[in-house]
Amino acid sequence: MSRIDTVRLGGQDGPEIGVQGFGAMGISEFYGDTDEAAARDTLDAALEAGVTLIDTADVYGSGANEEFLAPFVAAHRDEITLATKFAIERRADDPHHRGIRNDRAYIRQAVEASLRRLGIETIDLYYMHRRDPEIPFAESVGAMAELVQEGKVRQLGLSEVTGAELREAYAVHPIAALQSEWSLFSRDVERSAVGAAAELGVTFVPYSPLGRGFLTGAFADASKDLSGGDYRQYQPRFTGENAAKNAALLEPVLKIAAAHGASAAQIALAWVQQRATVHGLTVVPIPGTRKRTRLEENAAATRITLTEQELAELEPIAAQVAGDRYPDMRSTSAARE
């Protein structure tokens, strides 16, 4: 297939990347078992398609995701832009523990661990995965800025912050990217974060642009359609009456997909990509998959343009979605708006 278009990450001085990135989280956990050979083939397919922003985090598989990516990174270091994250703390003695750490000592500990697992000297884009409101933001971003000065990190990113928080951080050090959930099902970032990113020239990186797979039309009942190791069984939008109500919301997506000879997933991704034009900013969604065919399908969505009429038909969906994004929304930007 032909390669996707490119944009600059975080402004004209940033690296040139594909207009769609790759979210590697599901390779290591959360979505059931992984065929590692197929996952590695999918990474190769990403490069072939021009998908060059590869996104991971230290929390995915408790470091296993970074370790999995290391051989791919070593083989293609000059061809990819590598993003990873810190802030969500896990403990070996308590698999259910999820702490949030933004203190300077933890940041320095986390970056060294990620560099070691990835087998590199410099991280291209280093995100604060979640914010701890108990730590002064300037202190945390200042510690991240030190990593840039020391050559351990090239650019800084934030995840799940409000517009006001993004401006506060940017005043300490330029922020290249803001990563937050944004899709036909999740539009709370449009309250303030999107406008602030557009104003500051920050690239917006939507995660879960397919609503964790719901927007593909593949799920009607999580208890029946998902494996035992799939964490979506515990997500409010995938369970009980919520799931049935949300499945019904896909009708216009499926109708538009049929008109384009496309899949529901491609229409959902095309909608996210067109937020760039609607809001006047750079948008690089990071759908994840473990299959080459899905990767190629996702990349092809960058060449679909929805009409004004089609965008109007999709507009009401988010307001009708049943259930929150997470069982516990306290660490999201929406909780601090």
mmCIF file of C-alpha atoms in Angstrom:
data_model
loop_
_atom_site.group_PDB
_atom_site.id
_atom_site.type_symbol
_atom_site.label_atom_id
_atom_site.label_comp_id
_atom_site.label_asym_id
_atom_site.label_seq_id
_atom_site.Cartn_x
_atom_site.Cartn_y
_atom_site.Cartn_z
ATOM 1 C CA MET A 1 0.000 0.000 0.000
ATOM 2 C CA SER A 2 1.058 3.621 -0.474
ATOM 3 C CA ARG A 3 2.516 5.520 2.457
ATOM 4 C CA ILE A 4 0.362 7.906 4.467
ATOM 5 C CA ASP A 5 0.900 11.662 4.552
ATOM 6 C CA THR A 6 3.235 13.254 7.084
ATOM 7 C CA VAL A 7 3.078 16.130 9.573
ATOM 8 C CA ARG A 8 5.491 17.743 12.028
ATOM 9 C CA LEU A 9 5.274 16.704 15.667
ATOM 10 C CA GLY A 10 5.002 19.760 17.896
ATOM 11 C CA GLY A 11 5.600 22.394 15.221
ATOM 12 C CA GLN A 12 8.011 23.061 12.380
ATOM 13 C CA ASP A 13 11.110 22.168 14.420
ATOM 14 C CA GLY A 14 9.752 18.748 15.354
ATOM 15 C CA PRO A 15 10.344 15.440 13.566
ATOM 16 C CA GLU A 16 8.336 14.507 10.488
ATOM 17 C CA ILE A 17 5.941 11.664 11.319
ATOM 18 C CA GLY A 18 3.058 9.835 9.688
ATOM 19 C CA VAL A 19 -0.326 11.489 10.172
ATOM 20 C CA GLN A 20 -1.417 8.318 11.984
ATOM 21 C CA GLY A 21 0.641 6.627 14.693
ATOM 22 C CA PHE A 22 0.631 3.199 16.317
ATOM 23 C CA GLY A 23 -0.462 2.420 19.879
ATOM 24 C CA ALA A 24 1.466 -0.616 21.129
ATOM 25 C CA MET A 25 -0.335 -1.129 24.462
ATOM 26 C CA GLY A 26 -2.484 -4.077 23.416
ATOM 27 C CA ILE A 27 0.523 -6.141 22.388
ATOM 28 C CA SER A 28 1.443 -6.755 26.029
ATOM 29 C CA GLU A 29 -1.811 -6.850 27.991
ATOM 30 C CA PHE A 30 -5.377 -5.608 28.467
ATOM 31 C CA TYR A 31 -6.892 -7.101 25.281
ATOM 32 C CA GLY A 32 -6.301 -10.824 25.724
ATOM 33 C CA ASP A 33 -3.551 -13.088 24.410
ATOM 34 C CA THR A 34 -1.066 -11.923 21.765
ATOM 35 C CA ASP A 35 0.607 -13.825 18.924
ATOM 36 C CA GLU A 36 4.058 -12.244 19.152
ATOM 37 C CA ALA A 37 5.058 -13.174 15.596
ATOM 38 C CA ALA A 38 1.909 -11.554 14.236
ATOM 39 C CA ALA A 39 2.509 -8.484 16.412
ATOM 40 C CA ARG A 40 6.049 -8.104 15.061
ATOM 41 C CA ASP A 41 4.731 -8.451 11.507
ATOM 42 C CA THR A 42 2.231 -5.702 12.319
ATOM 43 C CA LEU A 43 5.068 -3.402 13.382
ATOM 44 C CA ASP A 44 6.767 -4.064 10.052
ATOM 45 C CA ALA A 45 3.496 -3.253 8.289
ATOM 46 C CA ALA A 46 3.324 0.036 10.183
ATOM 47 C CA LEU A 47 6.671 1.161 8.808
ATOM 48 C CA GLU A 48 5.730 0.039 5.300
ATOM 49 C CA ALA A 49 2.596 2.212 5.538
ATOM 50 C CA GLY A 50 4.501 5.246 6.846
ATOM 51 C CA VAL A 51 3.155 4.903 10.402
ATOM 52 C CA THR A 52 6.258 6.098 12.240
ATOM 53 C CA LEU A 53 5.101 7.390 15.651
ATOM 54 C CA ILE A 54 5.285 4.317 17.893
ATOM 55 C CA ASP A 55 3.632 4.782 21.294
ATOM 56 C CA THR A 56 4.282 2.755 24.444
ATOM 57 C CA ALA A 57 4.478 3.322 28.238
ATOM 58 C CA ASP A 58 6.313 1.853 31.187
ATOM 59 C CA VAL A 59 3.027 0.683 32.712
ATOM 60 C CA TYR A 60 2.051 -1.532 29.747
ATOM 61 C CA GLY A 61 2.867 -5.029 30.928
ATOM 62 C CA SER A 62 4.916 -3.487 33.746
ATOM 63 C CA GLY A 63 7.729 -2.733 31.305
ATOM 64 C CA ALA A 64 7.150 -5.759 29.053
ATOM 65 C CA ASN A 65 5.826 -3.596 26.203
ATOM 66 C CA GLU A 66 8.991 -1.506 26.098
ATOM 67 C CA GLU A 67 11.100 -4.675 26.164
ATOM 68 C CA PHE A 68 9.039 -6.182 23.343
ATOM 69 C CA LEU A 69 9.612 -3.092 21.199
ATOM 70 C CA ALA A 70 13.372 -2.930 21.844
ATOM 71 C CA PRO A 71 14.480 -5.187 18.939
ATOM 72 C CA PHE A 72 12.201 -3.317 16.509
ATOM 73 C CA VAL A 73 13.528 0.003 17.788
ATOM 74 C CA ALA A 74 17.133 -1.163 17.386
ATOM 75 C CA ALA A 75 16.502 -2.258 13.807
ATOM 76 C CA HIS A 76 14.683 0.937 12.780
ATOM 77 C CA ARG A 77 15.919 3.652 15.148
ATOM 78 C CA ASP A 78 16.313 6.321 12.456
ATOM 79 C CA GLU A 79 12.961 5.560 10.833
ATOM 80 C CA ILE A 80 10.661 5.912 13.838
ATOM 81 C CA THR A 81 9.697 8.465 16.455
ATOM 82 C CA LEU A 82 9.406 6.659 19.770
ATOM 83 C CA ALA A 83 7.094 7.822 22.553
ATOM 84 C CA THR A 84 6.852 6.384 26.038
ATOM 85 C CA LYS A 85 5.359 7.543 29.339
ATOM 86 C CA PHE A 86 5.785 7.627 33.097
ATOM 87 C CA ALA A 87 3.516 8.347 36.092
ATOM 88 C CA ILE A 88 1.364 5.240 36.610
ATOM 89 C CA GLU A 89 3.048 3.141 39.281
ATOM 90 C CA ARG A 90 2.496 -0.596 39.572
ATOM 91 C CA ARG A 91 3.731 -2.979 42.255
ATOM 92 C CA ALA A 92 4.850 -6.580 41.877
ATOM 93 C CA ASP A 93 3.294 -7.481 45.234
ATOM 94 C CA ASP A 94 -0.108 -5.982 44.348
ATOM 95 C CA PRO A 95 -1.275 -6.490 40.747
ATOM 96 C CA HIS A 96 -4.275 -4.213 41.292
ATOM 97 C CA HIS A 97 -2.263 -1.222 42.523
ATOM 98 C CA ARG A 98 -2.244 1.852 40.285
ATOM 99 C CA GLY A 99 -0.553 4.834 41.889
ATOM 100 C CA ILE A 100 0.161 8.196 40.291
ATOM 101 C CA ARG A 101 3.696 9.561 40.760
ATOM 102 C CA ASN A 102 4.854 12.940 39.388
ATOM 103 C CA ASP A 103 7.654 13.726 41.849
ATOM 104 C CA ARG A 104 11.128 14.511 40.540
ATOM 105 C CA ALA A 105 12.801 11.453 42.060
ATOM 106 C CA TYR A 106 10.257 9.127 40.472
ATOM 107 C CA ILE A 107 10.542 10.820 37.067
ATOM 108 C CA ARG A 108 14.300 10.324 37.039
ATOM 109 C CA GLN A 109 13.955 6.718 38.158
ATOM 110 C CA ALA A 110 11.306 6.054 35.506
ATOM 111 C CA VAL A 111 13.221 7.541 32.575
ATOM 112 C CA GLU A 112 16.335 5.529 33.353
ATOM 113 C CA ALA A 113 14.281 2.337 33.536
ATOM 114 C CA SER A 114 12.568 3.057 30.210
ATOM 115 C CA LEU A 115 15.850 3.877 28.483
ATOM 116 C CA ARG A 116 17.294 0.591 29.736
ATOM 117 C CA ARG A 117 14.307 -1.520 28.641
ATOM 118 C CA LEU A 118 14.141 0.150 25.219
ATOM 119 C CA GLY A 119 17.896 -0.114 24.710
ATOM 120 C CA ILE A 120 18.319 3.520 23.655
ATOM 121 C CA GLU A 121 20.060 6.668 24.864
ATOM 122 C CA THR A 122 17.333 9.176 24.076
ATOM 123 C CA ILE A 123 13.519 8.999 24.100
ATOM 124 C CA ASP A 124 12.005 11.012 21.250
ATOM 125 C CA LEU A 125 8.790 11.977 23.071
ATOM 126 C CA TYR A 126 8.359 11.524 26.834
ATOM 127 C CA TYR A 127 4.872 11.868 28.288
ATOM 128 C CA MET A 128 3.534 12.404 31.771
ATOM 129 C CA HIS A 129 0.893 9.671 31.585
ATOM 130 C CA ARG A 130 -1.376 11.048 34.328
ATOM 131 C CA ARG A 131 -1.215 14.068 36.581
ATOM 132 C CA ASP A 132 -0.955 14.006 40.357
ATOM 133 C CA PRO A 133 -2.639 17.271 41.448
ATOM 134 C CA GLU A 134 -0.828 17.054 44.800
ATOM 135 C CA ILE A 135 2.523 17.800 43.095
ATOM 136 C CA PRO A 136 3.000 21.365 41.773
ATOM 137 C CA PHE A 137 2.793 21.111 37.993
ATOM 138 C CA ALA A 138 5.736 23.432 37.442
ATOM 139 C CA GLU A 139 7.871 21.140 39.601
ATOM 140 C CA SER A 140 6.999 18.044 37.563
ATOM 141 C CA VAL A 141 7.379 19.715 34.168
ATOM 142 C CA GLY A 142 10.601 21.314 35.367
ATOM 143 C CA ALA A 143 11.967 17.854 36.176
ATOM 144 C CA MET A 144 10.937 16.672 32.708
ATOM 145 C CA ALA A 145 12.664 19.700 31.165
ATOM 146 C CA GLU A 146 15.896 18.678 32.887
ATOM 147 C CA LEU A 147 15.762 15.407 30.939
ATOM 148 C CA VAL A 148 15.699 17.381 27.682
ATOM 149 C CA GLN A 149 18.677 19.449 28.794
ATOM 150 C CA GLU A 150 20.565 16.262 29.652
ATOM 151 C CA GLY A 151 19.825 14.653 26.272
ATOM 152 C CA LYS A 152 17.744 11.801 27.709
ATOM 153 C CA VAL A 153 14.577 13.120 26.040
ATOM 154 C CA ARG A 154 13.999 15.153 22.860
ATOM 155 C CA GLN A 155 10.427 16.429 23.306
ATOM 156 C CA LEU A 156 7.871 16.518 26.119
ATOM 157 C CA GLY A 157 4.271 15.404 26.135
ATOM 158 C CA LEU A 158 1.329 15.344 28.520
ATOM 159 C CA SER A 159 -1.682 13.053 28.747
ATOM 160 C CA GLU A 160 -5.164 13.705 30.129
ATOM 161 C CA VAL A 161 -4.634 17.351 31.100
ATOM 162 C CA THR A 162 -7.033 20.272 30.820
ATOM 163 C CA GLY A 163 -6.489 23.320 28.645
ATOM 164 C CA ALA A 164 -5.465 25.377 31.670
ATOM 165 C CA GLU A 165 -2.970 22.710 32.739
ATOM 166 C CA LEU A 166 -1.511 22.545 29.243
ATOM 167 C CA ARG A 167 -0.939 26.308 29.245
ATOM 168 C CA GLU A 168 0.625 26.128 32.707
ATOM 169 C CA ALA A 169 3.020 23.403 31.614
ATOM 170 C CA TYR A 170 3.891 25.150 28.344
ATOM 171 C CA ALA A 171 4.950 28.224 30.310
ATOM 172 C CA VAL A 172 7.634 26.060 31.955
ATOM 173 C CA HIS A 173 8.822 24.215 28.825
ATOM 174 C CA PRO A 174 7.421 23.750 25.289
ATOM 175 C CA ILE A 175 5.058 20.772 25.056
ATOM 176 C CA ALA A 176 5.147 18.919 21.733
ATOM 177 C CA ALA A 177 2.107 16.676 22.158
ATOM 178 C CA LEU A 178 -1.032 16.202 24.204
ATOM 179 C CA GLN A 179 -2.357 12.642 24.293
ATOM 180 C CA SER A 180 -5.904 12.112 25.493
ATOM 181 C CA GLU A 181 -8.888 9.984 24.562
ATOM 182 C CA TRP A 182 -10.765 11.463 21.588
ATOM 183 C CA SER A 183 -13.246 9.665 19.370
ATOM 184 C CA LEU A 184 -16.830 9.661 18.164
ATOM 185 C CA PHE A 185 -17.664 8.251 21.614
ATOM 186 C CA SER A 186 -15.409 10.522 23.723
ATOM 187 C CA ARG A 187 -15.295 14.265 23.146
ATOM 188 C CA ASP A 188 -14.780 15.798 26.596
ATOM 189 C CA VAL A 189 -11.336 17.060 25.472
ATOM 190 C CA GLU A 190 -13.130 19.598 23.285
ATOM 191 C CA ARG A 191 -14.155 21.552 26.403
ATOM 192 C CA SER A 192 -10.732 23.166 26.799
ATOM 193 C CA ALA A 193 -7.769 20.947 25.871
ATOM 194 C CA VAL A 194 -8.265 20.999 22.100
ATOM 195 C CA GLY A 195 -8.527 24.784 21.973
ATOM 196 C CA ALA A 196 -5.418 25.236 24.094
ATOM 197 C CA ALA A 197 -3.458 22.776 21.926
ATOM 198 C CA ALA A 198 -4.503 24.642 18.788
ATOM 199 C CA GLU A 199 -3.527 27.966 20.345
ATOM 200 C CA LEU A 200 -0.079 26.727 21.421
ATOM 201 C CA GLY A 201 0.740 24.659 18.336
ATOM 202 C CA VAL A 202 0.719 21.403 20.315
ATOM 203 C CA THR A 203 0.092 18.211 18.345
ATOM 204 C CA PHE A 204 -2.969 16.330 19.591
ATOM 205 C CA VAL A 205 -2.516 12.551 19.809
ATOM 206 C CA PRO A 206 -5.912 10.853 20.316
ATOM 207 C CA TYR A 207 -5.685 7.501 22.059
ATOM 208 C CA SER A 208 -8.501 4.949 21.789
ATOM 209 C CA PRO A 209 -9.749 6.660 18.593
ATOM 210 C CA LEU A 210 -11.847 3.534 17.983
ATOM 211 C CA GLY A 211 -13.431 3.620 21.433
ATOM 212 C CA ARG A 212 -11.322 0.614 22.518
ATOM 213 C CA GLY A 213 -12.728 -1.263 19.555
ATOM 214 C CA PHE A 214 -16.396 -0.487 20.142
ATOM 215 C CA LEU A 215 -16.520 1.775 17.082
ATOM 216 C CA THR A 216 -15.476 -1.126 14.858
ATOM 217 C CA GLY A 217 -18.951 -2.603 15.359
ATOM 218 C CA ALA A 218 -17.446 -5.879 16.573
ATOM 219 C CA PHE A 219 -18.990 -5.879 20.053
ATOM 220 C CA ALA A 220 -22.565 -6.068 21.200
ATOM 221 C CA ASP A 221 -22.118 -7.839 24.543
ATOM 222 C CA ALA A 222 -18.707 -7.746 26.219
ATOM 223 C CA SER A 223 -19.486 -10.753 28.406
ATOM 224 C CA LYS A 224 -19.980 -12.864 25.269
ATOM 225 C CA ASP A 225 -17.674 -11.217 22.731
ATOM 226 C CA LEU A 226 -14.507 -10.710 24.804
ATOM 227 C CA SER A 227 -12.068 -13.206 26.320
ATOM 228 C CA GLY A 228 -11.554 -13.602 30.053
ATOM 229 C CA GLY A 229 -8.291 -11.631 30.017
ATOM 230 C CA ASP A 230 -9.811 -8.612 28.306
ATOM 231 C CA TYR A 231 -10.143 -5.609 30.625
ATOM 232 C CA ARG A 232 -12.930 -4.119 28.524
ATOM 233 C CA GLN A 233 -15.317 -6.481 30.313
ATOM 234 C CA TYR A 234 -15.043 -4.064 33.233
ATOM 235 C CA GLN A 235 -15.425 -0.850 31.222
ATOM 236 C CA PRO A 236 -18.805 0.875 31.743
ATOM 237 C CA ARG A 237 -19.465 1.338 28.025
ATOM 238 C CA PHE A 238 -19.002 -2.354 27.275
ATOM 239 C CA THR A 239 -21.301 -3.784 29.927
ATOM 240 C CA GLY A 240 -25.001 -4.485 30.397
ATOM 241 C CA GLU A 241 -27.572 -2.033 29.106
ATOM 242 C CA ASN A 242 -24.850 0.480 28.291
ATOM 243 C CA ALA A 243 -23.372 -1.862 25.687
ATOM 244 C CA ALA A 244 -26.735 -2.380 23.982
ATOM 245 C CA LYS A 245 -27.459 1.357 23.903
ATOM 246 C CA ASN A 246 -24.015 2.160 22.543
ATOM 247 C CA ALA A 247 -24.191 -0.509 19.851
ATOM 248 C CA ALA A 248 -27.354 1.156 18.556
ATOM 249 C CA LEU A 249 -25.455 4.450 18.175
ATOM 250 C CA LEU A 250 -23.300 2.910 15.447
ATOM 251 C CA GLU A 251 -26.108 2.948 12.868
ATOM 252 C CA PRO A 252 -24.976 6.184 11.133
ATOM 253 C CA VAL A 253 -21.330 5.030 11.238
ATOM 254 C CA LEU A 254 -22.260 1.786 9.475
ATOM 255 C CA LYS A 255 -24.432 3.647 6.945
ATOM 256 C CA ILE A 256 -21.612 6.055 6.042
ATOM 257 C CA ALA A 257 -19.130 3.188 5.895
ATOM 258 C CA ALA A 258 -21.305 1.396 3.345
ATOM 259 C CA ALA A 259 -21.485 4.548 1.217
ATOM 260 C CA HIS A 260 -17.684 4.798 1.149
ATOM 261 C CA GLY A 261 -17.070 1.073 0.693
ATOM 262 C CA ALA A 262 -15.188 1.289 3.974
ATOM 263 C CA SER A 263 -15.321 -0.282 7.427
ATOM 264 C CA ALA A 264 -16.887 1.311 10.498
ATOM 265 C CA ALA A 265 -13.389 1.601 11.964
ATOM 266 C CA GLN A 266 -12.199 3.578 8.959
ATOM 267 C CA ILE A 267 -15.070 6.038 9.257
ATOM 268 C CA ALA A 268 -14.396 6.513 12.979
ATOM 269 C CA LEU A 269 -10.702 7.150 12.249
ATOM 270 C CA ALA A 270 -11.494 9.487 9.357
ATOM 271 C CA TRP A 271 -13.697 11.503 11.737
ATOM 272 C CA VAL A 272 -10.817 11.854 14.200
ATOM 273 C CA GLN A 273 -8.372 12.815 11.450
ATOM 274 C CA GLN A 274 -10.745 15.551 10.239
ATOM 275 C CA ARG A 275 -10.739 17.136 13.688
ATOM 276 C CA ALA A 276 -7.490 18.699 12.438
ATOM 277 C CA THR A 277 -9.420 20.769 9.905
ATOM 278 C CA VAL A 278 -12.377 21.419 12.210
ATOM 279 C CA HIS A 279 -10.247 22.708 15.103
ATOM 280 C CA GLY A 280 -7.150 23.994 13.296
ATOM 281 C CA LEU A 281 -4.455 21.811 14.826
ATOM 282 C CA THR A 282 -2.277 18.807 14.010
ATOM 283 C CA VAL A 283 -3.973 15.513 14.919
ATOM 284 C CA VAL A 284 -2.159 12.147 14.959
ATOM 285 C CA PRO A 285 -4.375 9.348 16.313
ATOM 286 C CA ILE A 286 -2.714 6.154 17.563
ATOM 287 C CA PRO A 287 -5.015 3.180 16.950
ATOM 288 C CA GLY A 288 -3.583 -0.106 18.137
ATOM 289 C CA THR A 289 -3.807 -3.549 16.575
ATOM 290 C CA ARG A 290 -1.942 -6.859 16.544
ATOM 291 C CA LYS A 291 -2.841 -7.751 12.947
ATOM 292 C CA ARG A 292 -1.235 -6.573 9.694
ATOM 293 C CA THR A 293 -4.609 -6.460 7.922
ATOM 294 C CA ARG A 294 -6.066 -4.124 10.554
ATOM 295 C CA LEU A 295 -2.980 -1.913 10.448
ATOM 296 C CA GLU A 296 -3.352 -1.516 6.692
ATOM 297 C CA GLU A 297 -7.077 -0.863 7.079
ATOM 298 C CA ASN A 298 -6.440 1.802 9.723
ATOM 299 C CA ALA A 299 -3.778 3.545 7.643
ATOM 300 C CA ALA A 300 -6.085 3.625 4.617
ATOM 301 C CA ALA A 301 -8.576 5.636 6.684
ATOM 302 C CA THR A 302 -6.257 8.651 6.397
ATOM 303 C CA ARG A 303 -7.355 8.917 2.741
ATOM 304 C CA ILE A 304 -11.089 9.096 3.488
ATOM 305 C CA THR A 305 -12.710 12.543 3.600
ATOM 306 C CA LEU A 306 -16.174 12.800 5.117
ATOM 307 C CA THR A 307 -18.675 15.282 3.697
ATOM 308 C CA GLU A 308 -20.263 18.039 5.749
ATOM 309 C CA GLN A 309 -23.518 16.072 5.678
ATOM 310 C CA GLU A 310 -21.782 12.949 6.959
ATOM 311 C CA LEU A 311 -20.049 14.893 9.725
ATOM 312 C CA ALA A 312 -23.444 16.317 10.712
ATOM 313 C CA GLU A 313 -24.905 12.809 10.940
ATOM 314 C CA LEU A 314 -22.074 11.740 13.255
ATOM 315 C CA GLU A 315 -22.165 14.860 15.424
ATOM 316 C CA PRO A 316 -24.858 13.749 17.943
ATOM 317 C CA ILE A 317 -23.280 10.385 18.823
ATOM 318 C CA ALA A 318 -20.966 11.355 21.695
ATOM 319 C CA ALA A 319 -23.699 13.095 23.679
ATOM 320 C CA GLN A 320 -25.761 9.891 23.662
ATOM 321 C CA VAL A 321 -23.075 7.447 24.794
ATOM 322 C CA ALA A 322 -23.996 5.488 27.926
ATOM 323 C CA GLY A 323 -21.320 5.033 30.598
ATOM 324 C CA ASP A 324 -18.069 6.781 31.518
ATOM 325 C CA ARG A 325 -14.733 6.222 29.764
ATOM 326 C CA TYR A 326 -13.359 4.410 32.850
ATOM 327 C CA PRO A 327 -14.876 2.826 35.966
ATOM 328 C CA ASP A 328 -12.931 5.468 37.937
ATOM 329 C CA MET A 329 -12.625 8.837 36.194
ATOM 330 C CA ARG A 330 -10.630 10.597 38.926
ATOM 331 C CA SER A 331 -7.325 10.647 37.064
ATOM 332 C CA THR A 332 -8.765 11.979 33.798
ATOM 333 C CA SER A 333 -8.799 15.580 32.619
ATOM 334 C CA ALA A 334 -12.608 15.514 32.671
ATOM 335 C CA ALA A 335 -12.525 15.182 36.466
ATOM 336 C CA ARG A 336 -10.571 18.444 36.763
ATOM 337 C CA GLU A 337 -12.546 20.607 34.338
#
